[in-house]
Coordinates of C-alpha atoms in Angstrom, one line a residue:
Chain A
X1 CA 0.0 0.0 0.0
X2 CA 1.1 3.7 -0.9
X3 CA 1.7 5.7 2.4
X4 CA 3.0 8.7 0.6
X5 CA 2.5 10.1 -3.0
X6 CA 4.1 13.3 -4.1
X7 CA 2.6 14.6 -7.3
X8 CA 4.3 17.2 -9.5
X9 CA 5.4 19.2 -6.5
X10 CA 6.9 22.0 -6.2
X11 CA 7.5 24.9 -3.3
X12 CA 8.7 28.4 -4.2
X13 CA 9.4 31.0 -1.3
X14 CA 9.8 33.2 -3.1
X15 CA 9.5 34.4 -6.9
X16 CA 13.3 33.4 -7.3
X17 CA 14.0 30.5 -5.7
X18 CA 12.4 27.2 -6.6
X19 CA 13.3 25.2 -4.1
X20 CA 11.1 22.1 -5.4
X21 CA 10.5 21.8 -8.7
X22 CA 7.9 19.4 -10.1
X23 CA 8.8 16.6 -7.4
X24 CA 7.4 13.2 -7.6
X25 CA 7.9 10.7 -5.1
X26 CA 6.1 7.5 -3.2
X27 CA 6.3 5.9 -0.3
X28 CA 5.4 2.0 0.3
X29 CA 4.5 0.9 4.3
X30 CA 7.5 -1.9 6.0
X31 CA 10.5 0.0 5.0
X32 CA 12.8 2.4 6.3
X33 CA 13.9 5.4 4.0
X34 CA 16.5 7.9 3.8
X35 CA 16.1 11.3 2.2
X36 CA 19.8 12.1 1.4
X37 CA 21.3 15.1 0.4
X38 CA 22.7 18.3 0.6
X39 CA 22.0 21.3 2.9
X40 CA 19.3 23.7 1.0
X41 CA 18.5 20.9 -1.4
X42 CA 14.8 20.5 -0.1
X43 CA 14.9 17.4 2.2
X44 CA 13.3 19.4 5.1
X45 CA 11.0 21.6 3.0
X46 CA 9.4 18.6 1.4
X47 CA 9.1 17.0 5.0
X48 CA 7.1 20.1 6.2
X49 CA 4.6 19.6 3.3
X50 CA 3.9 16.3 3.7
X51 CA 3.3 17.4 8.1
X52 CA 1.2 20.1 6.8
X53 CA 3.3 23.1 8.1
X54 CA 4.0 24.4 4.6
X55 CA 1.6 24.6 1.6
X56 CA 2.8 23.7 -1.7
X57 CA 3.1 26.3 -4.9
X58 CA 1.9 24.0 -7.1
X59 CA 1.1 19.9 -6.8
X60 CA -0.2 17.7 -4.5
X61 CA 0.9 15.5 -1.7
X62 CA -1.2 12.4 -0.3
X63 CA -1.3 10.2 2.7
X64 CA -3.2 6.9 2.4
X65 CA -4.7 8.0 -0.5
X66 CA -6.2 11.3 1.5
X67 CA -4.8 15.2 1.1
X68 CA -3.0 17.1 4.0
X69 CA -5.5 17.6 6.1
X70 CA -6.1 16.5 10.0
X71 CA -7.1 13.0 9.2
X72 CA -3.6 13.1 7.7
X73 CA -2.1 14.7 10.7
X74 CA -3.5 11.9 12.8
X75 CA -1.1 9.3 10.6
X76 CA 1.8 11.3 10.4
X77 CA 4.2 11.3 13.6
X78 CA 6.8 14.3 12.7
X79 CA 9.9 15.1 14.0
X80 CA 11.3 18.5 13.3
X81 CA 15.5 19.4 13.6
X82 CA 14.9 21.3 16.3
X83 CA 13.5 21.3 20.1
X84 CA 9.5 22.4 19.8
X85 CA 8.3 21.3 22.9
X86 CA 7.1 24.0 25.6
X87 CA 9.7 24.4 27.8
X88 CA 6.9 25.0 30.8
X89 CA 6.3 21.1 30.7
X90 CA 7.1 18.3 32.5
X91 CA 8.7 15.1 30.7
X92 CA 5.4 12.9 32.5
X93 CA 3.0 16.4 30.9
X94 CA 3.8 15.4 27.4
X95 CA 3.3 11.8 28.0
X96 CA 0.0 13.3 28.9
X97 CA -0.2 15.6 26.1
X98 CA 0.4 13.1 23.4
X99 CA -2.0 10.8 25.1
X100 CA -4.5 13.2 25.1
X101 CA -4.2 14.1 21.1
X102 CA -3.0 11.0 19.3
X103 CA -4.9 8.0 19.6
X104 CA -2.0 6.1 18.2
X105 CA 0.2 7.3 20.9
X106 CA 1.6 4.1 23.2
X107 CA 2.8 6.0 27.2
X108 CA 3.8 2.3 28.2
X109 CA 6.5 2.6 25.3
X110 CA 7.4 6.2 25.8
X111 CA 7.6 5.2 29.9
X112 CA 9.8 2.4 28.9
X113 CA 12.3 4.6 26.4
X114 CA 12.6 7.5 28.9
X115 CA 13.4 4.3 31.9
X116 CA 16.1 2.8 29.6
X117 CA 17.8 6.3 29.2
X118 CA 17.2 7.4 33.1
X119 CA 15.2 10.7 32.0
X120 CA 12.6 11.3 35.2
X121 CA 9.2 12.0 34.2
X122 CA 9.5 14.5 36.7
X123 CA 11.8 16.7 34.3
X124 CA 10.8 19.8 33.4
X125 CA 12.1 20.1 29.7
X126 CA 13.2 23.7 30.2
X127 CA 15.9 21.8 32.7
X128 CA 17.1 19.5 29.7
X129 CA 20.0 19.4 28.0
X130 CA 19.8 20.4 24.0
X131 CA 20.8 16.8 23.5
X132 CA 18.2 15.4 26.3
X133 CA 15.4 17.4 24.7
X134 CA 16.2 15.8 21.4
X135 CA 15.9 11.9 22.6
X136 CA 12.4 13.1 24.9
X137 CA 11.4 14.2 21.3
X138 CA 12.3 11.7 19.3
X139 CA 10.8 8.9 22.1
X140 CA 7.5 11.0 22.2
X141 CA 7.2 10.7 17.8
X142 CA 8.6 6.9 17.8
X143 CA 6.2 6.2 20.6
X144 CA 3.0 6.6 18.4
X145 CA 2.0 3.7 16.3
X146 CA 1.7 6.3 13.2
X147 CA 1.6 5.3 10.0
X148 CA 4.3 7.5 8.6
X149 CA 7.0 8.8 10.4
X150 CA 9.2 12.0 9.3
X151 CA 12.0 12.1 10.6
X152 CA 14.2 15.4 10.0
X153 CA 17.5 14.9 11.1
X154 CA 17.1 12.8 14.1
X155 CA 20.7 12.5 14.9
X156 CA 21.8 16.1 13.2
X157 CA 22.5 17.1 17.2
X158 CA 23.5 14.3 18.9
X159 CA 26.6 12.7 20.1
X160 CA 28.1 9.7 18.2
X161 CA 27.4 7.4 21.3
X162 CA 23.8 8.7 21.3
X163 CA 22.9 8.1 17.4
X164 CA 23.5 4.3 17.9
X165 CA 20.7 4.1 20.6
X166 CA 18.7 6.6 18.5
X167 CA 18.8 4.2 15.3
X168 CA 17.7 1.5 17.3
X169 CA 14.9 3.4 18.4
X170 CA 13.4 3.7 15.2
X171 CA 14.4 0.6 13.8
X172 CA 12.7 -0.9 17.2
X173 CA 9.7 0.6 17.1
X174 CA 8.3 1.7 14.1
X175 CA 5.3 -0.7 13.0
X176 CA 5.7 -3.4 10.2
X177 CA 2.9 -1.9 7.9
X178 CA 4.2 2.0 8.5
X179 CA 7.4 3.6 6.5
X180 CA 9.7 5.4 7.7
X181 CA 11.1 8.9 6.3
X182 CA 14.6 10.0 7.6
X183 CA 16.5 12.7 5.9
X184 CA 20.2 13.6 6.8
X185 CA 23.5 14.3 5.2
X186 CA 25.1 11.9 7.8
X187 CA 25.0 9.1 5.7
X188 CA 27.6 6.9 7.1
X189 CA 25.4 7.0 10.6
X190 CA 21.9 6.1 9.2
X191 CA 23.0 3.6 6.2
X192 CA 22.4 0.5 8.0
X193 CA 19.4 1.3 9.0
X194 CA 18.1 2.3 5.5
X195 CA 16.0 -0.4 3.1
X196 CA 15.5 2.8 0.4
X197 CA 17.5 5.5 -0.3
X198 CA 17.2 8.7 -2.7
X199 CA 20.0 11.0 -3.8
X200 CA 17.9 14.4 -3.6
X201 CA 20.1 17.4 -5.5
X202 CA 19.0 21.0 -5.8
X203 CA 15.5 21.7 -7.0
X204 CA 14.3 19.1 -5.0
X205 CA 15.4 16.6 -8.4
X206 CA 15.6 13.0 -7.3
X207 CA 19.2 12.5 -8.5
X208 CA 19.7 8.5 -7.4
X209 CA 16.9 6.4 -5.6
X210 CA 16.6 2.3 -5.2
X211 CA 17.0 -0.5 -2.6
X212 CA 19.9 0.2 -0.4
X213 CA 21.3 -3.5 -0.3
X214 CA 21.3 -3.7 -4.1
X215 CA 22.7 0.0 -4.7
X216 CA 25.4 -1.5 -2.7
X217 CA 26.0 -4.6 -4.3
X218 CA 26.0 -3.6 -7.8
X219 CA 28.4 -1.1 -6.9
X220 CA 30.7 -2.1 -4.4
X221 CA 30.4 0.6 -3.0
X222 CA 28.5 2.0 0.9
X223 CA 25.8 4.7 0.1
X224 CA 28.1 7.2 1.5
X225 CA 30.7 6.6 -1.0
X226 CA 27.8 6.8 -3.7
X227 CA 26.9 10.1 -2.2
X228 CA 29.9 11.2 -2.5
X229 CA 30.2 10.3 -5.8
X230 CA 27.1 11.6 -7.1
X231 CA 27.5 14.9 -5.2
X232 CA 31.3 14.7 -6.4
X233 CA 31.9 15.3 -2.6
X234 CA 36.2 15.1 -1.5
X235 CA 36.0 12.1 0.6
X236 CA 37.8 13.0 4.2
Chain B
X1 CA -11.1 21.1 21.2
X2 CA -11.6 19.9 24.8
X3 CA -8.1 19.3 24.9
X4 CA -6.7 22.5 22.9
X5 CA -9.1 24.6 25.3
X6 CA -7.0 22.5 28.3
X7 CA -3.8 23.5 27.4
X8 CA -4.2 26.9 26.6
X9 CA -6.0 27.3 30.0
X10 CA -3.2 25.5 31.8
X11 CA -0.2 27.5 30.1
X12 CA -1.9 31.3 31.4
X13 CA -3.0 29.4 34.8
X14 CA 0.9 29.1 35.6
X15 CA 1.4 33.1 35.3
X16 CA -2.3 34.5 36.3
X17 CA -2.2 32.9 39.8
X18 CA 1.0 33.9 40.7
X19 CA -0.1 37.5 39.3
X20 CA -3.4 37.6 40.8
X21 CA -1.8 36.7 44.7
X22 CA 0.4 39.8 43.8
X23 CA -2.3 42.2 42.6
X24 CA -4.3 41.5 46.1
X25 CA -1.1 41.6 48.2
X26 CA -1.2 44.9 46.5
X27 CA -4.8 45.7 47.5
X28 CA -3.5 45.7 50.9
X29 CA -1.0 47.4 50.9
X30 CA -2.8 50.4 48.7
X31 CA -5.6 49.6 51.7
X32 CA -3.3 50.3 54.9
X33 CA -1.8 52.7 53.0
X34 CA -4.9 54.9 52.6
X35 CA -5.8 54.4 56.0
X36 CA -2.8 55.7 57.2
X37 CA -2.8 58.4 54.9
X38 CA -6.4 59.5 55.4
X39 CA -6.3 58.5 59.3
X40 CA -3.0 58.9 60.2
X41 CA -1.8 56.6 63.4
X42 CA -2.0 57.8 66.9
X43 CA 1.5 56.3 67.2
X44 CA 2.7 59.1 65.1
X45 CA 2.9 61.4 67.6
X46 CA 5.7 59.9 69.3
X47 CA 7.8 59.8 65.9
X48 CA 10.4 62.0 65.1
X49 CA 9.4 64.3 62.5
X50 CA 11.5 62.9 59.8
X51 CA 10.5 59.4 60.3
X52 CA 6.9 60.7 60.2
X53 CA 7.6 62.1 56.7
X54 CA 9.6 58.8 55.5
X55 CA 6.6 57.3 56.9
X56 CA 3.9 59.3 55.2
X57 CA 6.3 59.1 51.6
X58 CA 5.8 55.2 52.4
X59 CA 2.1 55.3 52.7
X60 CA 1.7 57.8 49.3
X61 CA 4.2 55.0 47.6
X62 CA 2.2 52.1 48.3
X63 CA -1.1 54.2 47.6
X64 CA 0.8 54.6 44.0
X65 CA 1.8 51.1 43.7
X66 CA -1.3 49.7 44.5
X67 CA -2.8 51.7 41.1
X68 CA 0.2 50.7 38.9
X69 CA 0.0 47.2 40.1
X70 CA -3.6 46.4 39.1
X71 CA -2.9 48.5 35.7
X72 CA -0.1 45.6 35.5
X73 CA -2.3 43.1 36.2
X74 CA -4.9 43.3 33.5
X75 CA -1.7 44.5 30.9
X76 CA 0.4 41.2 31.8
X77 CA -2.1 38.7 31.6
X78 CA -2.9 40.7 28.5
X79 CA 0.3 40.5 26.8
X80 CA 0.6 36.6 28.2
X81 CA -2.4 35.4 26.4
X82 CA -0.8 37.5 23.1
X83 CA 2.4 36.0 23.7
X84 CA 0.8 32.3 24.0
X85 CA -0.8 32.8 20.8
X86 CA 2.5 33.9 19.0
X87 CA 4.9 31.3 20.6
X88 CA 2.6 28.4 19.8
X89 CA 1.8 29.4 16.7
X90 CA 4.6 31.2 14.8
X91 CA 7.9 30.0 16.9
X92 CA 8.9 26.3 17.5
X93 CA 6.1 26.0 19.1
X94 CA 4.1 26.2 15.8
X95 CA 6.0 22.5 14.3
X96 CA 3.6 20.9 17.5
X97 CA 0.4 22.6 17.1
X98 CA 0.1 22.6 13.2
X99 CA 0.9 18.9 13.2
X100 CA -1.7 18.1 15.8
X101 CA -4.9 16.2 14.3
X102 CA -7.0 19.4 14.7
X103 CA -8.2 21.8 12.2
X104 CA -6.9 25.7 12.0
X105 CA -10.0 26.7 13.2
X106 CA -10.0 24.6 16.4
X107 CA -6.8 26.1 17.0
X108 CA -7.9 29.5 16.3
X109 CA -11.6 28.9 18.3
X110 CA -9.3 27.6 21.3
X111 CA -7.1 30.9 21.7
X112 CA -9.8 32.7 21.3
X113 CA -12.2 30.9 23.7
X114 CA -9.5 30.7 26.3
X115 CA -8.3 34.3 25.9
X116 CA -11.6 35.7 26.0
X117 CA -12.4 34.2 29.7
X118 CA -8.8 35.5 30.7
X119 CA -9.7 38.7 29.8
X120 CA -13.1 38.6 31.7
X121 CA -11.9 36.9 34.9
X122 CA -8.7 39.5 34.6
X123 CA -10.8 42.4 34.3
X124 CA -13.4 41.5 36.7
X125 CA -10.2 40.6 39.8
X126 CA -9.0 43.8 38.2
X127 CA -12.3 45.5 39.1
X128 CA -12.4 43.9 42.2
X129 CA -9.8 44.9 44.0
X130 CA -9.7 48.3 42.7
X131 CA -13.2 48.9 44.0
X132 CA -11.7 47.3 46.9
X133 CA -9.4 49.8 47.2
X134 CA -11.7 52.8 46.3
X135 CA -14.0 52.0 49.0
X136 CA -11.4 51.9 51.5
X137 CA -10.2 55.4 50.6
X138 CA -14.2 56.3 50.8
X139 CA -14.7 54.5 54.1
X140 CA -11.6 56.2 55.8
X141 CA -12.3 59.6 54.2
X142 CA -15.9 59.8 55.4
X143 CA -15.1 58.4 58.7
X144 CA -18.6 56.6 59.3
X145 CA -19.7 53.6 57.5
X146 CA -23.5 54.4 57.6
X147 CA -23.3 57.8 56.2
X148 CA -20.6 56.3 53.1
X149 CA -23.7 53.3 52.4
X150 CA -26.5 56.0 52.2
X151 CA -24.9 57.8 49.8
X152 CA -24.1 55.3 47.6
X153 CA -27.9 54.1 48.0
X154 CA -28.6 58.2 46.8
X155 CA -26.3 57.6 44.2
X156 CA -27.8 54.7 42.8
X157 CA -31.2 56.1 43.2
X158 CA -30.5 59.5 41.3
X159 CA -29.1 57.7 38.2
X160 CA -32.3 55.0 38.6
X161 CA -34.7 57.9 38.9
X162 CA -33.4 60.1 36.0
X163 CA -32.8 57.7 33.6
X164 CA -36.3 55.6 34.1
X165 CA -35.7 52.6 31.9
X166 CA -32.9 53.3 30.6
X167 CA -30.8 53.1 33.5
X168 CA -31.5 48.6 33.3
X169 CA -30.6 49.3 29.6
X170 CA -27.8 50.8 30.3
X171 CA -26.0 48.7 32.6
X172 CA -27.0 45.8 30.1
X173 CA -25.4 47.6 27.2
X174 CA -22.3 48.6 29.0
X175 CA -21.9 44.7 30.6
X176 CA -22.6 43.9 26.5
X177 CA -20.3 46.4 25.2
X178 CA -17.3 45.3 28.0
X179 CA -17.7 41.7 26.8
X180 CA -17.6 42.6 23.1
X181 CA -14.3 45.3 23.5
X182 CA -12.9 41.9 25.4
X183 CA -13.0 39.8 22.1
X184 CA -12.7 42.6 19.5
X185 CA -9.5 43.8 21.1
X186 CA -8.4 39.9 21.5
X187 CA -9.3 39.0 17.9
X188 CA -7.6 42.6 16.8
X189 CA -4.2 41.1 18.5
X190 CA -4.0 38.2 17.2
X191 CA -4.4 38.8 13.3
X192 CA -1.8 41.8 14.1
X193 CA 0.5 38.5 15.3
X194 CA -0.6 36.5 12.4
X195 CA -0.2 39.4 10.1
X196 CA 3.3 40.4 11.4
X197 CA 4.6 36.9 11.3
X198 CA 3.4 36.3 7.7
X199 CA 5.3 39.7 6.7
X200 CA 8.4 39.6 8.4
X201 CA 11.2 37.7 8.2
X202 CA 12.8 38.3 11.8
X203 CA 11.4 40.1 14.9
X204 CA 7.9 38.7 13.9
X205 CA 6.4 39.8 17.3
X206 CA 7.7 43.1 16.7
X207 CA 5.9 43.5 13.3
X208 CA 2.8 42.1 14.5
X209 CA 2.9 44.9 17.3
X210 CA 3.4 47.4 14.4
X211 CA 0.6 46.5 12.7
X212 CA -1.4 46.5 16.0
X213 CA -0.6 49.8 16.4
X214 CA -1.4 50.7 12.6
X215 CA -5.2 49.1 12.7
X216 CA -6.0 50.3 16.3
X217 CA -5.1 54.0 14.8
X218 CA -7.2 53.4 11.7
X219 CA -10.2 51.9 13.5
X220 CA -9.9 55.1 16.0
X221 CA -10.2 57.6 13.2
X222 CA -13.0 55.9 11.3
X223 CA -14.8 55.8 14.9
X224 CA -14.0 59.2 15.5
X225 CA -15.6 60.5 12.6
X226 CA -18.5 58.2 12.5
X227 CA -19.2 58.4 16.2
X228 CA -18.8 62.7 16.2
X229 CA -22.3 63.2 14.9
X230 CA -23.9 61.0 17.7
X231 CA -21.8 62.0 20.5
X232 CA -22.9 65.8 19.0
X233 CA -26.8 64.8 19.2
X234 CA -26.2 63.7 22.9
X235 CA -24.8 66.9 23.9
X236 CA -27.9 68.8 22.1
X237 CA -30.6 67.3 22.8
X238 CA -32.7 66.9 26.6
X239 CA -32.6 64.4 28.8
X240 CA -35.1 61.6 27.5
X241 CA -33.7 62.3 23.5
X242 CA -30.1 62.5 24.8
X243 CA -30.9 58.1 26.9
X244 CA -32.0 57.7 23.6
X245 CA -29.1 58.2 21.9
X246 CA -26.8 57.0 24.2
X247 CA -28.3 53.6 23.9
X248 CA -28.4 53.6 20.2
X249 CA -24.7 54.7 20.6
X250 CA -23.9 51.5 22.5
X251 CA -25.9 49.6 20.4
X252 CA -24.1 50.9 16.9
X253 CA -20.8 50.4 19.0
X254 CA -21.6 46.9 20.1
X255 CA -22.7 45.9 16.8
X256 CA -19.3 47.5 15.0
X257 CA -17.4 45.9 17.3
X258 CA -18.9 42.4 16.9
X259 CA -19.3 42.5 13.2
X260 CA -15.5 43.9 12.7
X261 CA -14.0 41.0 15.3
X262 CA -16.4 38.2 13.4
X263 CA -14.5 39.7 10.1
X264 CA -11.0 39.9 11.7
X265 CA -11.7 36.2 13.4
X266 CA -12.6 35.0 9.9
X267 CA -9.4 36.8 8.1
X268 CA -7.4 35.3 10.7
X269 CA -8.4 32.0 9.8
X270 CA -8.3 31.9 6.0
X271 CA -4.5 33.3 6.6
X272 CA -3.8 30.7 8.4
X273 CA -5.5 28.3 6.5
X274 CA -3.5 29.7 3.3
X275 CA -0.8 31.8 4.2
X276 CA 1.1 29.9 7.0
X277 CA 4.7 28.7 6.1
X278 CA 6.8 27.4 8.9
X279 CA 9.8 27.7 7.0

């Protein structure tokens, strides 16, 4: 089944910059994909249409079958690149608060995620570290039996030991009939947790996409060496 | 809804109690302190003069700060229930309540539901305490009780008598017209937020307090010129023609108020609707 369909679309800010141009793109449920490319290519602006926070120029974007819309909303779980809880609330608040608007949300799950990383419920998130925030976030999205997940760089601000734990996460918890959207430009990190790829270049254009065990085999080479490769990237 | 309505109600809860314990440890003070200004203490007498006067510069401060504090009162839970609508809307903030399976209308219903009853319950504490504090200055200045409540019955009799039927009206109309200003002046603020943060780039809040400032000042000078001819038919005519158009006056102004915050509420929401980009 087709989680995500992106039609012809495209996302101008401004009359000058095109920053998707005519993009089409699917998703199937059961796999995990990465979104890889540059900064400024598009990877988050696309993610923000398909959550509803940013309203094409032109083309249309579909979940299940169904246009952005609240129904939508209530089968997307979305997690942004930055920290966008309130502050004011407690950890054991926004188990609450999650509870309260998403049916699909699972507290036993979130309860057990915070217990494994020793974050008290008790926490008010203003006392948090940048880094603390980030994993209370991305437990409170993973948490939810959703049936897409958008994931915008979920270990962009995270220590190396912390990313580990974090791709776990997701690979750990995310339903068998859901997909999974990750972008990043830390391809090294995420690649074994991907089942898809796509190479996403300026303009949004899809540059490189497929299976990431077969991308790999026929080459010889990881994704991140393809990466570089298509981006013509210095490897360091 | 139910649970948008919670959270917005929860979030000002934090700041207005807090606030509120303030504005009536206020009260007392202002209260003492006009006692002791009006009454003076017998204990005075055995003060030096100059601690008298530090005393008596004590009593006019907390007379003054009991004033400013209530105007503080009403203008920070004011600018809190502003503020909530721009942080959860237009900051971080925003990524969480625009991806939450409501519509932008619950959203928009929710601030304005919960903002509205802030208003009233701030205004009415507001009122409270400063009558509160008006009566004490009455009650000490008159120096018996019973003379102070007969008067006020006098008062409330004149303006019953002269007025006839229109005095009910009246109080009606102003109650109406207090409710009204409440979510006209709410609705005003936040498609000046909405407007600012669609326009600008950076400083968002600071734009949508610009154009604040720029519709309040248009919508002053339209009432101005509108309002002059009525206001000039009061003044001219006698007492039963001038009730008359006073309470058509309240009327006109209840109904321009109500129409123009329905409009604003529904311009709100279509730019939400269509205009939003949480880039």
């Amino acid at each position: 089944m087709k989680i995500l369909e992106c039609k012809k679309l495209s996302k101008a800010y401004d009359s000058k910059t095109m920053v998707l141009d005519g993009l089409d793109f699917e998703l199937e449920g059961g796999k995990i994909y990465g979104l890889l490319g540059p900064n400024g290519c598009g990877k988050s602006t696309l993610i923000k249409m398909i959550a509803g926070l940013l309203k094409p120029s032109q083309g249309e974007v579909l979940v299940c079958g169904q246009p952005i819309s609240e129904k939508t909303k209530a089968l997307v779980s979305y997690l942004p690149e930055r920290t966008y809880f309130s502050n004011w609330m407690k950890v054991g608040e926004l188990i609450q608060f999650f509870t309260e608007f998403y049916e699909d949300f699972r507290p036993d799950v979130a309860r057990q995620m915070l217990k494994e990383l020793g974050i008290s419920e008790k926490s008010q998130l203003k006392t948090l570290s940048k880094g603390t925030k980030e994993k209370v976030q991305l437990i409170m999205v993973m948490a939810r039996d959703a049936k897409l997940y958008l994931l915008d760089e979920p270990i962009g601000g995270v220590d190396p030991a912390s990313r580990e734990y974090i791709l776990n996460t997701i690979i750990g918890n995310y339903s068998p009939d859901s997909a999974v959207l990750i972008t990043t430009h830390l391809i090294h990190d995420v690649e074994p947790a991907l089942d898809e790829f796509a190479f996403m270049g300026f303009g949004g254009k899809i540059l490189k996409s497929g299976n990431a065990d077969d991308a790999r085999a026929e080459s010889g080479k990881t994704l991140d060496e393809l990466f570089r490769e298509v981006f013509r990237c210095a490897i360091y | 809804m139910r649970n948008l309505l919670k959270y917005d109600f929860k979030y000002t809860w934090r700041i207005w109690w807090p606030t509120l314990l303030i504005a009536a440890f206020s009260t007392l003070i202002g209260v003492l302190s006009i006692k002791r200004t009006i009454l003076g203490d017998q204990s005075d007498t055995l003060l030096p003069t100059a601690t008298k006067g530090i005393v008596d510069g004590l009593s006019v401060a907390g007379i003054i700060a009991f004033v400013l504090v209530i105007i503080a009162y009403v203008l920070i839970i004011e600018l809190v229930v502003q503020y909530r609508y721009y942080k959860n809307m237009f900051t971080d903030e925003g990524y969480l309540t625009f991806t939450l399976p409501v519509t932008e209308n619950q959203v928009l219903l929710s601030k304005s539901i919960s903002g509205f009853v802030w208003y009233v319950i701030t205004a009415c504490t507001a009122a409270a305490l400063g009558l509160t504090g008006g009566l004490a200055a009455v009650r000490y200045f008159s120096n018996n009780w019973e003379e102070f409540k007969e008067g006020m019955k006098e008062v409330v009799n004149i303006f019953f008598t002269e007025n006839g039927d229109y005095a009910v009206i009246f109080i009606v109309e102003a109650i109406v017209l207090l409710l009204v200003g409440c979510i006209f002046n709410l609705e005003l603020g936040y498609i000046s937020i909405t407007i600012g943060s669609i326009i600008a780039k950076k400083n968002k809040l600071l734009a949508g307090i610009g154009v604040y400032f720029v519709i309040c000042t248009a919508f002053s000078i339209f009432s101005s010129i509108f309002g002059g001819k009525q206001l000039l038919d009061i003044y001219s005519a006698d007492i039963m023609q001038a009730n008359h158009a006073i309470s058509t006056l309240l009327i006109v102004m209840i109904a321009v108020l109500a129409v123009v915050a329905a409009i604003v509420y529904v311009l709100n929401l279509l730019l939400l609707k269509k205009k939003l980009n949480l880039a």
